[in-house]
Coordinates of C-alpha atoms and ligand atoms in Angstrom, one line a residue:
X1007 CA 0.0 0.0 0.0
X1008 CA 1.4 3.4 -1.0
X1009 CA -0.2 6.7 -1.9
X1010 CA 0.0 8.2 -5.4
X1011 CA -1.3 11.5 -6.8
X1012 CA -1.0 13.5 -10.0
X1013 CA -2.3 16.8 -11.3
X1014 CA -2.3 18.5 -14.7
X1015 CA -3.5 22.1 -15.0
X1016 CA -4.0 24.5 -17.9
X1017 CA -2.3 27.3 -15.9
X1018 CA -0.7 27.8 -12.6
X1019 CA 1.2 25.3 -10.5
X1020 CA 0.3 21.7 -9.5
X1021 CA 3.2 21.0 -7.1
X1022 CA 1.6 22.5 -4.0
X1023 CA -1.6 20.5 -4.6
X1024 CA 0.4 17.3 -5.0
X1025 CA 2.2 18.1 -1.7
X1026 CA -1.2 18.7 0.0
X1027 CA -2.6 15.5 -1.4
X1028 CA 0.5 13.5 -0.2
X1029 CA -0.2 14.8 3.3
X1030 CA -3.7 13.3 3.1
X1031 CA -2.2 10.0 1.7
X1032 CA 0.4 9.5 4.3
X1033 CA -1.7 7.0 6.2
X1034 CA -1.1 4.7 3.3
X1035 CA 2.6 4.8 3.8
X1036 CA 5.2 7.1 5.1
X1037 CA 8.7 5.7 4.7
X1038 CA 9.8 7.7 1.7
X1039 CA 8.4 10.4 -0.5
X1040 CA 9.0 11.8 -3.9
X1041 CA 7.6 14.0 -6.7
X1042 CA 8.2 14.5 -10.4
X1043 CA 7.3 17.6 -12.2
X1044 CA 7.5 18.9 -15.8
X1045 CA 8.6 22.5 -15.5
X1046 CA 7.5 25.2 -17.8
X1047 CA 10.7 24.9 -19.8
X1048 CA 10.0 21.2 -20.3
X1049 CA 12.4 19.7 -17.9
X1050 CA 11.5 16.6 -16.1
X1051 CA 12.6 17.1 -12.5
X1052 CA 12.5 14.3 -9.9
X1053 CA 13.2 14.8 -6.2
X1054 CA 12.8 11.9 -3.8
X1055 CA 14.1 10.4 -0.6
X1056 CA 13.7 8.3 2.5
X1057 CA 11.7 9.7 5.4
X1058 CA 8.2 11.0 5.9
X1059 CA 6.7 13.9 3.9
X1060 CA 7.7 16.7 6.4
X1061 CA 11.2 15.5 6.5
X1062 CA 11.8 14.9 2.7
X1063 CA 9.9 18.2 1.9
X1064 CA 12.3 20.2 4.0
X1065 CA 15.5 18.3 3.1
X1066 CA 15.0 18.3 -0.7
X1067 CA 13.1 21.6 -1.0
X1068 CA 10.1 20.1 -2.6
X1069 CA 8.1 23.4 -2.1
X1070 CA 10.5 25.2 -4.4
X1071 CA 9.5 23.2 -7.5
X1072 CA 6.9 24.6 -9.9
X1073 CA 5.1 23.1 -12.8
X1074 CA 1.7 22.5 -14.3
X1075 CA 2.0 18.8 -14.5
X1076 CA 3.2 16.8 -11.4
X1077 CA 3.0 13.4 -9.8
X1078 CA 3.8 12.4 -6.2
X1079 CA 4.2 9.3 -4.1
X1080 CA 4.3 8.3 -0.4
X1081 CA 5.7 4.9 0.0
X1082 CA 5.2 1.8 2.1
X1083 CA 8.2 -0.4 1.2
X1084 CA 7.5 -3.8 -0.3
X1085 CA 10.5 -4.5 -2.6
X1086 CA 13.7 -3.1 -1.1
X1087 CA 14.1 -1.1 2.1
X1088 CA 13.1 2.5 2.5
X1089 CA 16.2 4.3 1.0
X1090 CA 16.6 7.3 -1.3
X1091 CA 17.1 5.2 -4.4
X1092 CA 14.1 3.0 -3.7
X1093 CA 11.8 6.0 -3.2
X1094 CA 9.4 6.8 -6.1
X1095 CA 9.2 8.2 -8.8
X1096 CA 11.4 5.9 -10.8
X1097 CA 12.9 6.8 -14.2
X1098 CA 14.1 5.1 -17.3
X1099 CA 17.7 5.1 -18.5
X1100 CA 17.2 8.3 -20.5
X1101 CA 15.3 10.2 -17.8
X1102 CA 12.3 10.8 -20.1
X1103 CA 9.8 8.9 -18.0
X1104 CA 9.0 9.3 -14.3
X1105 CA 6.6 6.8 -12.8
X1106 CA 5.0 6.2 -9.4
X1107 CA 3.3 2.9 -8.4
X1108 CA 1.2 1.4 -5.8
X1109 CA 1.0 -2.4 -5.8
X1110 CA 3.2 -5.5 -6.1
X1111 CA 4.5 -6.9 -9.3
X1112 CA 4.5 -10.7 -8.8
X1113 CA 6.8 -11.6 -11.7
X1114 CA 9.4 -9.1 -10.5
X1115 CA 12.3 -11.6 -10.5
X1116 CA 11.9 -12.8 -14.1
X1117 CA 11.4 -9.2 -15.4
X1118 CA 14.4 -8.0 -13.5
X1119 CA 16.5 -10.9 -15.0
X1120 CA 15.9 -9.8 -18.6
X1121 CA 15.9 -6.0 -18.0
X1122 CA 19.2 -5.8 -16.1
X1123 CA 21.1 -7.1 -19.1
X1124 CA 20.2 -3.9 -21.1
X1125 CA 19.2 -1.3 -18.6
X1126 CA 20.8 0.7 -15.8
X1127 CA 18.8 -0.3 -12.8
X1128 CA 19.2 2.1 -9.9
X1129 CA 16.9 0.6 -7.3
X1130 CA 15.7 -2.7 -5.8
X1131 CA 12.1 -2.0 -6.5
X1132 CA 9.6 -3.7 -8.8
X1133 CA 8.4 -0.2 -9.9
X1134 CA 11.5 0.8 -11.6
X1135 CA 11.2 -2.2 -13.9
X1136 CA 8.0 -0.8 -15.4
X1137 CA 9.8 2.4 -16.4
X1138 CA 12.4 0.4 -18.3
X1139 CA 9.8 -1.8 -20.0
X1140 CA 8.0 1.3 -21.3
X1141 CA 11.4 2.7 -22.4
X1142 CA 11.9 -0.4 -24.5
X1143 CA 8.6 0.4 -26.3
X1144 CA 9.7 4.0 -27.0
X1145 CA 13.0 2.9 -28.3
X1146 CA 11.1 0.8 -30.8
X1147 CA 9.3 3.9 -32.1
X1148 CA 6.0 3.2 -30.2
X1149 CA 4.0 6.0 -28.6
X1150 CA 3.9 6.2 -24.8
X1151 CA 0.4 4.8 -24.8
X1152 CA 1.4 1.8 -26.9
X1153 CA 4.5 1.3 -24.9
X1154 CA 2.5 1.4 -21.7
X1155 CA 0.1 -1.2 -23.1
X1156 CA 3.0 -3.5 -24.0
X1157 CA 4.3 -3.1 -20.5
X1158 CA 0.9 -3.8 -18.8
X1159 CA 0.7 -7.1 -20.8
X1160 CA 4.0 -8.2 -19.2
X1161 CA 3.0 -7.3 -15.6
X1162 CA 1.5 -9.9 -13.2
X1163 CA 0.2 -8.7 -9.9
X1164 CA -1.3 -5.4 -8.8
X1165 CA -0.6 -1.8 -9.8
X1166 CA -1.9 1.7 -9.8
X1167 CA 0.4 3.7 -12.0
X1168 CA 0.9 7.4 -12.7
X1169 CA 3.4 8.3 -15.4
X1170 CA 4.9 11.5 -16.7
X1171 CA 6.6 11.6 -20.1
X1172 CA 8.9 14.5 -20.9
X1173 CA 7.7 14.9 -24.5
X1174 CA 4.0 15.2 -23.5
X1175 CA 4.1 17.8 -20.8
X1176 CA 0.4 18.1 -20.3
X1177 CA -0.4 14.5 -19.8
X1178 CA -0.4 12.0 -17.0
X1179 CA -0.7 8.4 -18.0
X1180 CA -2.3 5.9 -15.7
X1181 CA -3.2 2.3 -15.3
X1182 CA -5.1 0.3 -12.7
X1183 CA -5.1 -3.4 -11.7
X1184 CA -6.2 -4.5 -8.2
X1185 CA -4.9 -1.3 -6.5
X1186 CA -7.1 1.7 -6.0
X1187 CA -7.0 4.6 -8.4
X1188 CA -9.5 7.4 -9.1
X1189 CA -9.7 10.4 -11.4
X1190 CA -10.8 13.8 -10.4
X1191 CA -12.1 16.6 -12.7
X1192 CA -12.1 20.4 -11.9
X1193 CA -12.1 23.7 -13.8
X1194 CA -8.9 24.0 -15.7
X1195 CA -7.5 20.6 -14.8
X1196 CA -7.6 16.9 -14.1
X1197 CA -6.2 14.8 -11.4
X1198 CA -5.5 11.2 -10.3
X1199 CA -5.0 9.7 -6.9
X1200 CA -5.1 6.6 -4.8
X1201 CA -8.2 7.8 -3.0
X1202 CA -10.7 10.6 -2.6
X1203 CA -9.3 12.4 0.4
X1204 CA -6.1 13.4 -1.5
X1205 CA -8.2 15.5 -3.9
X1206 CA -11.1 16.7 -1.8
X1207 CA -9.6 20.2 -1.5
X1208 CA -9.6 20.5 -5.3
X1209 CA -12.7 18.7 -6.5
X1210 CA -15.8 16.7 -5.6
X1211 CA -16.2 15.2 -9.1
X1212 CA -14.7 11.8 -9.5
X1213 CA -14.5 8.7 -11.7
X1214 CA -13.7 5.5 -10.0
X1215 CA -11.4 3.4 -12.3
X1216 CA -12.0 -0.3 -12.7
X1217 CA -9.4 -3.0 -12.9
X1218 CA -7.9 -3.3 -16.3
X1219 CA -8.5 0.3 -17.2
X1220 CA -5.7 2.7 -18.4
X1221 CA -5.3 5.9 -20.3
X1222 CA -4.3 9.5 -19.7
X1223 CA -5.5 12.8 -18.3
X1224 CA -4.9 16.3 -19.7
X1225 CA -6.2 19.6 -18.3
X1226 CA -9.4 19.3 -20.2
X1227 CA -9.5 15.7 -21.3
X1228 CA -9.9 12.3 -19.6
X1229 CA -9.3 9.3 -21.8
X1230 CA -9.9 5.8 -20.5
X1231 CA -9.1 2.6 -22.4
X1232 CA -9.7 -1.1 -21.9
X1233 CA -8.2 -4.2 -23.4
X1234 CA -10.3 -5.8 -26.2
X1235 CA -9.7 -9.2 -27.7
X1236 CA -6.3 -10.6 -28.5
X1237 CA -4.4 -7.7 -26.9
X1238 CA -6.1 -4.9 -28.8
X1239 CA -7.5 -2.0 -26.8
X1240 CA -10.3 0.5 -27.2
X1241 CA -11.3 3.9 -25.9
X1242 CA -14.4 4.2 -23.6
X1243 CA -16.7 6.7 -25.3
X1244 CA -17.3 10.2 -23.8
X1245 CA -21.0 9.5 -23.0
X1246 CA -20.3 6.4 -21.0
X1247 CA -17.6 8.3 -19.1
X1248 CA -20.1 11.1 -18.3
X1249 CA -22.4 8.6 -16.6
X1250 CA -19.6 7.4 -14.4
X1251 CA -18.9 10.8 -12.8
X1252 CA -19.8 10.8 -9.2
X1253 CA -20.2 13.7 -6.8
X1254 CA -18.7 13.0 -3.4
X1255 CA -19.8 14.9 -0.3
X1256 CA -17.5 13.7 2.5
X1257 CA -16.2 15.6 5.5
X1258 CA -12.4 15.7 5.7
X1259 CA -12.5 13.6 8.9
X1260 CA -14.5 10.9 7.1
X1261 CA -12.4 11.2 4.0
X1262 CA -9.1 10.4 5.7
X1263 CA -10.7 7.1 6.7
X1264 CA -11.8 6.5 3.1
X1265 CA -15.5 7.1 4.1
X1266 CA -15.4 4.6 7.1
X1267 CA -16.0 5.9 10.6
X1268 CA -12.9 4.2 12.0
X1269 CA -9.7 2.8 10.7
X1270 CA -10.4 -0.6 12.3
X1271 CA -13.5 -1.2 10.1
X1272 CA -11.7 0.2 7.1
X1273 CA -8.9 -2.2 7.7
X1274 CA -11.3 -5.2 8.1
X1275 CA -12.7 -4.3 4.8
X1276 CA -9.3 -3.9 3.2
X1277 CA -8.5 -7.6 3.9
X1278 CA -9.3 -8.7 0.3
X1279 CA -6.8 -6.2 -1.0
X1280 CA -4.2 -7.0 1.6
X1281 CA -4.5 -10.8 0.9
X1282 CA -4.2 -10.2 -2.8
X1283 CA -1.0 -8.1 -2.3
X1284 CA 0.4 -10.7 0.1
X1285 CA -0.2 -13.5 -2.4
X1286 CA 1.1 -11.4 -5.4
X1287 CA 4.1 -10.4 -3.4
X1288 CA 5.1 -13.8 -2.2
X1289 CA 4.0 -16.2 -5.0
X1290 CA 7.1 -15.6 -7.1
X1291 CA 9.4 -14.1 -4.5
X1292 CA 12.7 -16.0 -4.6
X1293 CA 13.0 -15.4 -0.8
X1294 CA 10.0 -17.6 -0.1
X1295 CA 11.7 -20.5 -1.8
X1296 CA 15.0 -19.8 0.0
X1297 CA 13.3 -19.7 3.4
X1298 CA 11.4 -22.9 2.6
X1299 CA 14.7 -24.6 1.7
X1300 CA 16.1 -23.6 5.1
X1301 CA 13.0 -25.1 6.8
X1302 CA 13.2 -28.2 4.7
X1303 CA 16.6 -29.1 6.0
X1304 CA 16.0 -27.9 9.6
X1305 CA 15.8 -30.1 12.6
X1306 CA 13.7 -27.9 14.8
X1307 CA 11.7 -24.7 14.2
X1308 CA 10.8 -22.4 17.0
X1309 CA 8.0 -19.9 16.2
X1310 CA 8.0 -16.7 18.3
X1311 CA 5.6 -13.8 18.3
X1312 CA 3.4 -11.8 20.6
X1313 CA -0.4 -11.3 20.7
X1314 CA -2.0 -11.7 17.2
X1315 CA 1.4 -12.5 15.6
X1316 CA 1.7 -15.4 18.0
X1317 CA -1.8 -16.6 17.0
X1318 CA -0.8 -16.5 13.3
X1319 CA 2.3 -18.6 14.4
X1320 CA 0.0 -21.2 16.0
X1321 CA -1.7 -21.7 12.6
X1322 CA 1.7 -22.1 11.0
X1323 CA 2.6 -24.9 13.5
X1324 CA -0.8 -26.6 12.7
X1325 CA -0.2 -26.7 9.0
X1326 CA 3.5 -27.6 9.3
X1327 CA 2.5 -30.7 11.2
X1328 CA -0.4 -31.5 8.9
X1329 CA 1.2 -30.9 5.5
X1330 CA 4.9 -31.3 6.1
X1331 CA 5.0 -33.6 9.1
X1332 CA 7.5 -31.2 10.6
X1333 CA 7.2 -30.1 14.2
X1334 CA 7.3 -26.4 14.8
X1335 CA 7.3 -25.2 18.5
X1336 CA 5.2 -22.1 19.2
X1337 CA 6.5 -19.7 21.8
X1338 CA 5.1 -16.4 23.1
X1339 CA 8.0 -14.0 22.7
X1340 CA 8.1 -12.8 26.3
X1341 CA 8.4 -16.4 27.4
X1342 CA 11.6 -17.0 25.5
X1343 CA 13.5 -18.0 28.7
X1344 CA 11.5 -21.2 28.8
X1345 CA 13.4 -22.5 25.8
X1346 CA 16.6 -20.5 26.1
X1347 CA 18.8 -23.2 27.5
X1348 CA 17.7 -25.7 24.9
X1349 CA 18.4 -23.6 21.8
X1350 CA 21.5 -24.3 19.8
X1351 CA 23.1 -23.6 16.4
X1352 CA 21.0 -26.2 14.5
X1353 CA 17.8 -24.3 15.4
X1354 CA 15.7 -22.1 13.1
X1355 CA 13.7 -19.3 14.7
X1356 CA 10.7 -17.9 12.8
X1357 CA 9.9 -14.5 14.3
X1358 CA 6.5 -13.1 13.4
X1359 CA 5.8 -9.4 14.0
X1360 CA 3.6 -7.0 12.1
X1361 CA 5.6 -4.0 13.2
X1362 CA 9.0 -5.7 13.3
X1363 CA 9.6 -3.6 16.4
X1364 CA 8.0 -5.5 19.3
X1365 CA 10.4 -5.5 22.2
X1366 CA 9.7 -9.0 23.5
X1367 CA 10.1 -10.5 20.0
X1368 CA 13.3 -8.6 19.5
X1369 CA 14.6 -9.8 22.8
X1370 CA 13.7 -13.4 22.0
X1371 CA 15.4 -13.1 18.6
X1372 CA 18.6 -11.5 20.0
X1373 CA 18.9 -14.2 22.7
X1374 CA 18.3 -17.1 20.4
X1375 CA 20.7 -15.6 17.9
X1376 CA 23.4 -15.4 20.5
X1377 CA 22.9 -19.1 21.1
X1378 CA 23.6 -19.8 17.4
X1379 CA 20.0 -20.1 16.0
X1380 CA 19.3 -18.8 12.5
X1381 CA 16.6 -16.1 12.5
X1382 CA 13.9 -15.8 9.8
X1383 CA 11.4 -12.9 10.2
X1384 CA 7.9 -12.4 8.8
X1385 CA 7.0 -8.8 9.0
X1386 CA 4.9 -6.0 7.4
X1387 CA 7.6 -3.3 7.8
X1388 CA 10.6 -3.4 5.5
X1389 CA 13.7 -2.1 7.3
X1390 CA 12.2 -2.6 10.8
X1391 CA 14.5 -3.7 13.6
X1392 CA 13.6 -7.4 13.2
X1393 CA 14.1 -7.2 9.5
X1394 CA 17.6 -5.7 10.0
X1395 CA 18.6 -8.2 12.7
X1396 CA 17.4 -11.4 10.9
X1397 CA 19.3 -13.7 8.6
X1398 CA 16.3 -13.7 6.1
X1399 CA 13.0 -11.8 5.9
X1400 CA 9.7 -12.4 4.3
X1401 CA 7.3 -9.5 3.9
X1402 CA 3.5 -9.7 4.2
X1403 CA 2.8 -6.4 2.3
X1404 CA -0.5 -5.7 4.0
X1405 CA 0.1 -1.9 3.9
X1406 CA 0.1 0.2 7.0
X1407 CA -2.3 -0.7 9.8
X1408 CA -3.4 2.3 11.8
X1409 CA -6.0 0.8 14.1
X1410 CA -4.4 -0.7 17.3
X1411 CA -6.1 -4.0 16.6
X1412 CA -4.3 -6.2 14.2
X1413 CA -6.9 -7.2 11.5
X1414 CA -5.6 -7.3 8.0
X1415 CA -2.0 -8.0 9.1
X1416 CA -3.2 -11.1 10.9
X1417 CA -4.9 -12.6 7.8
X1418 CA -2.0 -11.6 5.7
X1419 CA 0.4 -13.2 8.1
X1420 CA -1.6 -16.4 8.0
X1421 CA -1.7 -16.4 4.2
X1422 CA 2.1 -15.8 4.0
X1423 CA 2.7 -18.6 6.5
X1424 CA 0.5 -21.1 4.6
X1425 CA 2.3 -20.3 1.4
X1426 CA 5.5 -21.0 3.2
X1427 CA 4.1 -24.4 4.5
X1428 CA 3.2 -25.6 1.1
X1429 CA 6.6 -24.6 -0.3
X1430 CA 8.2 -26.7 2.5
X1431 CA 5.8 -29.5 1.7
X1432 CA 6.8 -29.4 -1.9
X1433 CA 10.5 -29.3 -0.9
X1434 CA 10.2 -32.3 1.2
X1435 CA 8.3 -34.2 -1.5
X1436 CA 5.3 -34.6 0.8
X1437 CA 3.1 -32.6 -1.5
X1438 CA 2.7 -33.9 -5.0
X1439 CA 3.1 -31.5 -7.8
X1440 CA -0.7 -31.6 -8.3
X1441 CA -1.5 -31.1 -4.7
X1442 CA 0.9 -28.2 -4.4
X1443 CA -0.6 -26.6 -7.5
X1444 CA -4.1 -27.1 -6.2
X1445 CA -3.3 -25.6 -2.7
X1446 CA -1.4 -22.6 -4.3
X1447 CA -4.4 -22.0 -6.6
X1448 CA -6.8 -22.1 -3.6
X1449 CA -4.6 -19.7 -1.7
X1450 CA -4.5 -17.3 -4.7
X1451 CA -8.3 -16.9 -4.1
X1452 CA -8.1 -16.2 -0.4
X1453 CA -9.0 -12.6 -1.2
X1454 CA -12.4 -13.5 -2.6
X1455 CA -13.1 -16.0 0.2
X1456 CA -12.5 -13.3 2.8
X1457 CA -14.5 -10.8 0.8
X1458 CA -17.5 -13.2 0.9
X1459 CA -17.0 -13.9 4.6
X1460 CA -16.9 -10.2 5.4
X1461 CA -20.2 -9.7 3.5
X1462 CA -21.9 -12.7 5.3
X1463 CA -20.5 -11.8 8.7
X1464 CA -21.2 -8.1 8.8
X1465 CA -25.0 -8.1 9.4
X1466 CA -24.8 -11.1 11.7
X1467 CA -22.0 -9.5 13.8
X1468 CA -24.0 -6.3 14.0
X1469 CA -27.1 -8.2 15.1
X1470 CA -25.3 -10.2 17.8
X1471 CA -23.4 -7.1 19.0
X1472 CA -26.8 -5.5 19.6
X1473 CA -28.0 -8.5 21.6
X1474 CA -24.9 -8.2 23.8
X1475 CA -25.1 -4.5 24.3
X1476 CA -25.8 -4.6 28.0
X1477 CA -23.7 -7.7 28.7
X1478 CA -20.8 -7.2 31.0
X1479 CA -19.9 -10.8 31.9
X1480 CA -17.5 -13.3 30.3
X1481 CA -17.8 -15.4 27.2
X1482 CA -16.1 -18.4 25.7
X1483 CA -14.8 -18.9 22.2
X1484 CA -14.2 -22.6 21.7
X1485 CA -12.7 -24.7 19.0
X1486 CA -10.7 -27.8 18.5
X1487 CA -7.5 -28.1 16.5
X1488 CA -7.3 -25.4 14.0
X1489 CA -10.6 -24.0 15.4
X1490 CA -8.9 -23.5 18.8
X1491 CA -6.1 -21.5 17.2
X1492 CA -8.5 -19.3 15.4
X1493 CA -10.6 -18.9 18.6
X1494 CA -7.5 -17.5 20.4
X1495 CA -7.4 -14.6 17.9
X1496 CA -11.1 -14.2 18.1
X1497 CA -11.1 -13.9 21.9
X1498 CA -8.2 -11.4 21.8
X1499 CA -10.1 -9.1 19.5
X1500 CA -13.2 -9.2 21.8
X1501 CA -11.0 -8.5 24.8
X1502 CA -9.0 -5.6 23.5
X1503 CA -11.7 -3.8 21.5
X1504 CA -15.0 -4.6 23.3
X1505 CA -13.5 -4.8 26.8
X1506 CA -15.4 -8.0 27.5
X1507 CA -13.7 -11.0 29.1
X1508 CA -13.4 -13.6 26.3
X1509 CA -11.6 -16.8 26.8
X1510 CA -10.5 -19.3 24.2
X1511 CA -9.6 -22.8 25.1
X1512 CA -9.7 -26.2 23.3
X1513 CA -13.3 -27.3 23.6
X1514 CA -12.3 -30.7 25.0
X1515 CA -11.0 -28.9 28.1
X1516 CA -14.5 -27.8 29.2
X1517 CA -15.1 -30.7 31.5
X1518 CA -11.7 -30.3 33.1
X1519 CA -12.7 -26.9 34.6
X1520 CA -14.0 -24.0 32.6
X1521 CA -17.6 -25.3 32.3
X1522 CA -18.0 -24.6 36.0
X1523 CA -18.5 -20.9 35.0
X1524 CA -21.3 -21.6 32.6
X1525 CA -24.8 -20.5 33.8
X1526 CA -28.0 -19.3 32.2
X1527 CA -27.4 -17.1 29.0
X1528 CA -23.6 -17.4 29.2
X1529 CA -22.4 -16.7 25.6
X1530 CA -20.4 -19.4 23.9
X1531 CA -19.1 -19.1 20.4
X1532 CA -18.0 -22.3 18.7
X1533 CA -15.7 -22.4 15.8
X1534 CA -16.5 -25.6 14.0
X1535 CA -13.6 -26.3 11.7
X1536 CA -13.6 -29.3 9.4
X1537 CA -11.1 -31.2 11.5
X1538 CA -13.5 -31.4 14.5
X1539 CA -17.1 -32.5 14.0
X1540 CA -17.0 -33.8 17.6
X1541 CA -17.3 -30.2 18.8
X1542 CA -21.1 -30.5 18.5
X1543 CA -20.9 -32.6 21.7
X1544 CA -19.3 -29.6 23.4
X1545 CA -22.1 -27.3 22.1
X1546 CA -24.7 -29.7 23.6
X1547 CA -23.0 -29.8 27.0
X1548 CA -22.9 -26.0 27.0
X1549 CA -26.6 -25.8 26.0
X1550 CA -27.5 -28.3 28.7
X1551 CA -26.2 -25.6 31.2
X1552 CA -28.5 -23.0 29.6
X1553 CA -25.6 -21.2 27.8
X1554 CA -26.4 -19.3 24.6
X1555 CA -24.5 -21.2 22.0
X1556 CA -23.6 -19.9 18.5
X1557 CA -22.0 -22.5 16.2
X1558 CA -20.1 -21.0 13.3
X1559 CA -19.3 -23.3 10.4
X1560 CA -18.6 -23.3 6.7
X1561 CA -21.9 -23.8 5.0
X1562 CA -20.8 -27.0 3.3
X1563 CA -19.7 -28.6 6.6
X1564 CA -22.4 -31.0 7.6
X1565 CA -22.8 -31.3 11.4
X1566 CA -25.3 -33.3 13.3
X1567 CA -26.7 -30.4 15.3
X1568 CA -29.8 -31.3 17.4
X1569 CA -32.8 -29.1 17.6
X1570 CA -32.2 -27.0 20.6
X1571 CA -33.4 -23.5 21.2
X1572 CA -30.1 -22.7 23.0
X1573 CA -28.0 -23.6 19.9
X1574 CA -28.0 -21.4 16.9
X1575 CA -25.9 -22.0 13.7
X1576 CA -24.2 -19.4 11.6
X1577 CA -23.4 -20.6 8.1
X1578 CA -20.3 -18.9 6.6
X1579 CA -19.0 -19.4 3.1
X1580 CA -18.6 -22.8 1.6
X1581 CA -14.9 -23.8 1.3
X1582 CA -15.1 -27.3 -0.1
X1583 CA -13.4 -28.7 2.9
X1584 CA -10.2 -26.7 2.1
X1585 CA -9.0 -26.1 5.7
X1586 CA -6.3 -23.6 4.6
X1587 CA -9.2 -21.2 3.9
X1588 CA -10.8 -21.6 7.4
X1589 CA -8.8 -18.8 9.1
X1590 CA -10.0 -16.3 6.4
X1591 CA -13.7 -17.3 6.7
X1592 CA -14.0 -17.4 10.5
X1593 CA -12.0 -14.5 11.7
X1594 CA -13.9 -11.6 10.0
X1595 CA -17.0 -12.4 12.1
X1596 CA -15.1 -11.9 15.4
X1597 CA -13.2 -8.8 14.1
X1598 CA -16.6 -7.3 13.2
X1599 CA -18.3 -8.4 16.4
X1600 CA -15.7 -6.8 18.6
X1601 CA -15.9 -3.7 16.4
X1602 CA -19.7 -3.3 16.6
X1603 CA -19.8 -4.1 20.4
X1604 CA -17.1 -1.4 20.9
X1605 CA -19.0 1.2 18.9
X1606 CA -22.3 0.4 20.5
X1607 CA -20.7 0.9 23.9
X1608 CA -19.2 4.2 22.8
X1609 CA -15.6 3.1 22.9
X1610 CA -13.0 4.1 20.4
X1611 CA -12.1 0.8 18.5
X1612 CA -9.0 2.5 16.9
X1613 CA -7.5 3.3 20.2
X1614 CA -8.4 0.8 22.9
X1615 CA -7.5 1.8 26.4
X1616 CA -4.2 0.9 27.9
X1617 CA -2.9 -0.4 24.5
X1618 CA -0.4 0.8 22.0
X1619 CA 0.0 -0.2 18.4
X1620 CA 3.6 -1.2 18.9
X1621 CA 4.9 -2.4 22.2
X1622 CA 8.6 -1.3 22.3
X1623 CA 9.1 -1.7 26.1
X1624 CA 9.5 -4.9 28.2
Ligands
AGP3141 C1 -3.4 -7.3 18.3 O1 -4.6 -6.8 18.0 C2 -2.5 -6.4 19.2 N1 -2.5 -5.1 18.8 C3 -1.2 -7.1 19.7 O2 -1.5 -8.3 20.3 C4 -0.1 -7.3 18.6 O3 -0.4 -8.3 17.8 C5 1.2 -7.6 19.4 O4 1.5 -6.5 20.2 C6 2.3 -8.0 18.5 O5 2.7 -6.9 17.6 P1 3.6 -7.1 16.4 O6 2.9 -8.0 15.5 O7 3.8 -5.7 15.8 O8 4.9 -7.7 16.9

């Protein structure tokens, strides 16, 4: 996730609007910033650097630049750490094109292989490659539009692009695939941006672009194209475009959250995009294969993480055992001393941390490293402390998460970890070629499964939150096997956001103690994963004590649930018994439930009391 913006005007200056827009887009990324502008004497000037907007603006004198056509970018690193050279815009070898990008190019490695033979590559980014592919087209006498089309055909993954071309000083070219991009129209100019807030000061008139659309804007023209058959392309006619213009009336406060009342709900709804970026980023990332090779030949794997990251780690241990027959030992970071004496130089430590800065996880990693273990990190933040201190790193590419509750980063972590598991399974020869391909294909659609689950869960969560409005007691979230691990994350969400005591434990444990607490109307949520049909028995024993039981299950899971007014069933999406999809279909309900309870009680779900987004103290 990054923020991009571009403006082209008949007269006057666009740079100050680009800078204003970048300030509004900083929530999408803030590790480096850059702008490109075509000056009135037709020079293409690029200034960019690592740091947030305020810092780069001052350091590089961005406010001094002037020009009618300008683009800007605020970055959230995915390929290459946040450095000056990795900051956008990126240029071609002849400095004729400047390009900004939001998204992840999946076939990065193969594109880089062929481009670096003939081009001078200055960064580690996937974005720079696009500038050089377009350059190839120009060198062959094609127009910029044709060259861009040729480039788009070569790209796999997600992108929102804005491109300046020195020889066409009034135009900004654009293209969209699976990353957000909108056009704005105003008197004397046109604009492009990742989202509406960036342009609200300038216009309320927008066209929302669809995937697969590309084209250019000029001060008094908007041209949108689509691909036709066999690689041809055609222009969408003016009348059709007129019908797509929308007038948006948002307050600036609402606008910074993309129209959502809180970042948490926005981030819950961003999960399909986050999963698509995670998949696209990792599917062909050579690092995934390298890490998998390390795991394949390892004796022992210790998985460390805190809070939600630990819960993602639990799911990793489950699928490692199931699909690779390898034992991975989960460990809460702050408890690292429990295993400290046993760690030695044959061990592999997988550290999971959204922020990459969590004190406890860093302490665990530093201690285990001193004892000779090899450290592999999974994080969302390129260049974070954990990233720097690890032997190898994988990135989830979920984009910045502002709400204190981990939502989209959890599901992205789970997807990344499942991709790693199947890679290890393939390496060990335990997953046949067909099985590996099938699982990989299923995981490539995790984004649409979570989308469906969010749609199904939202009204149900809202309804149950209402029922629980005056409830102040405890509740249980139960599961067995994989369901228990998902339940742990579900209970954490309810605790931290709704301030209700929620406990998750393996349902089989009920009779060994916890059922003593159950009395009339005690809420019990049951996560019925495919691996544990016996959980119906646990539901019955809870209902017999007059608990209010909600069984959540995939709609295609058949369970023998008796007629009992104390047991209600929530059917989520059907997943064809593919358990790798279960975390994505169960968790949105609990994220939404905790959110709606919090809102109904008048709490702030984005900033739950006593909690910080990143815990950098012991
Ligand atoms: C989850 O909603 C919490 N915010 C918290 O448990 C969090 O997951 C934990 O502090 C770990 O953070 P990290 O992933 O940045 O290391």
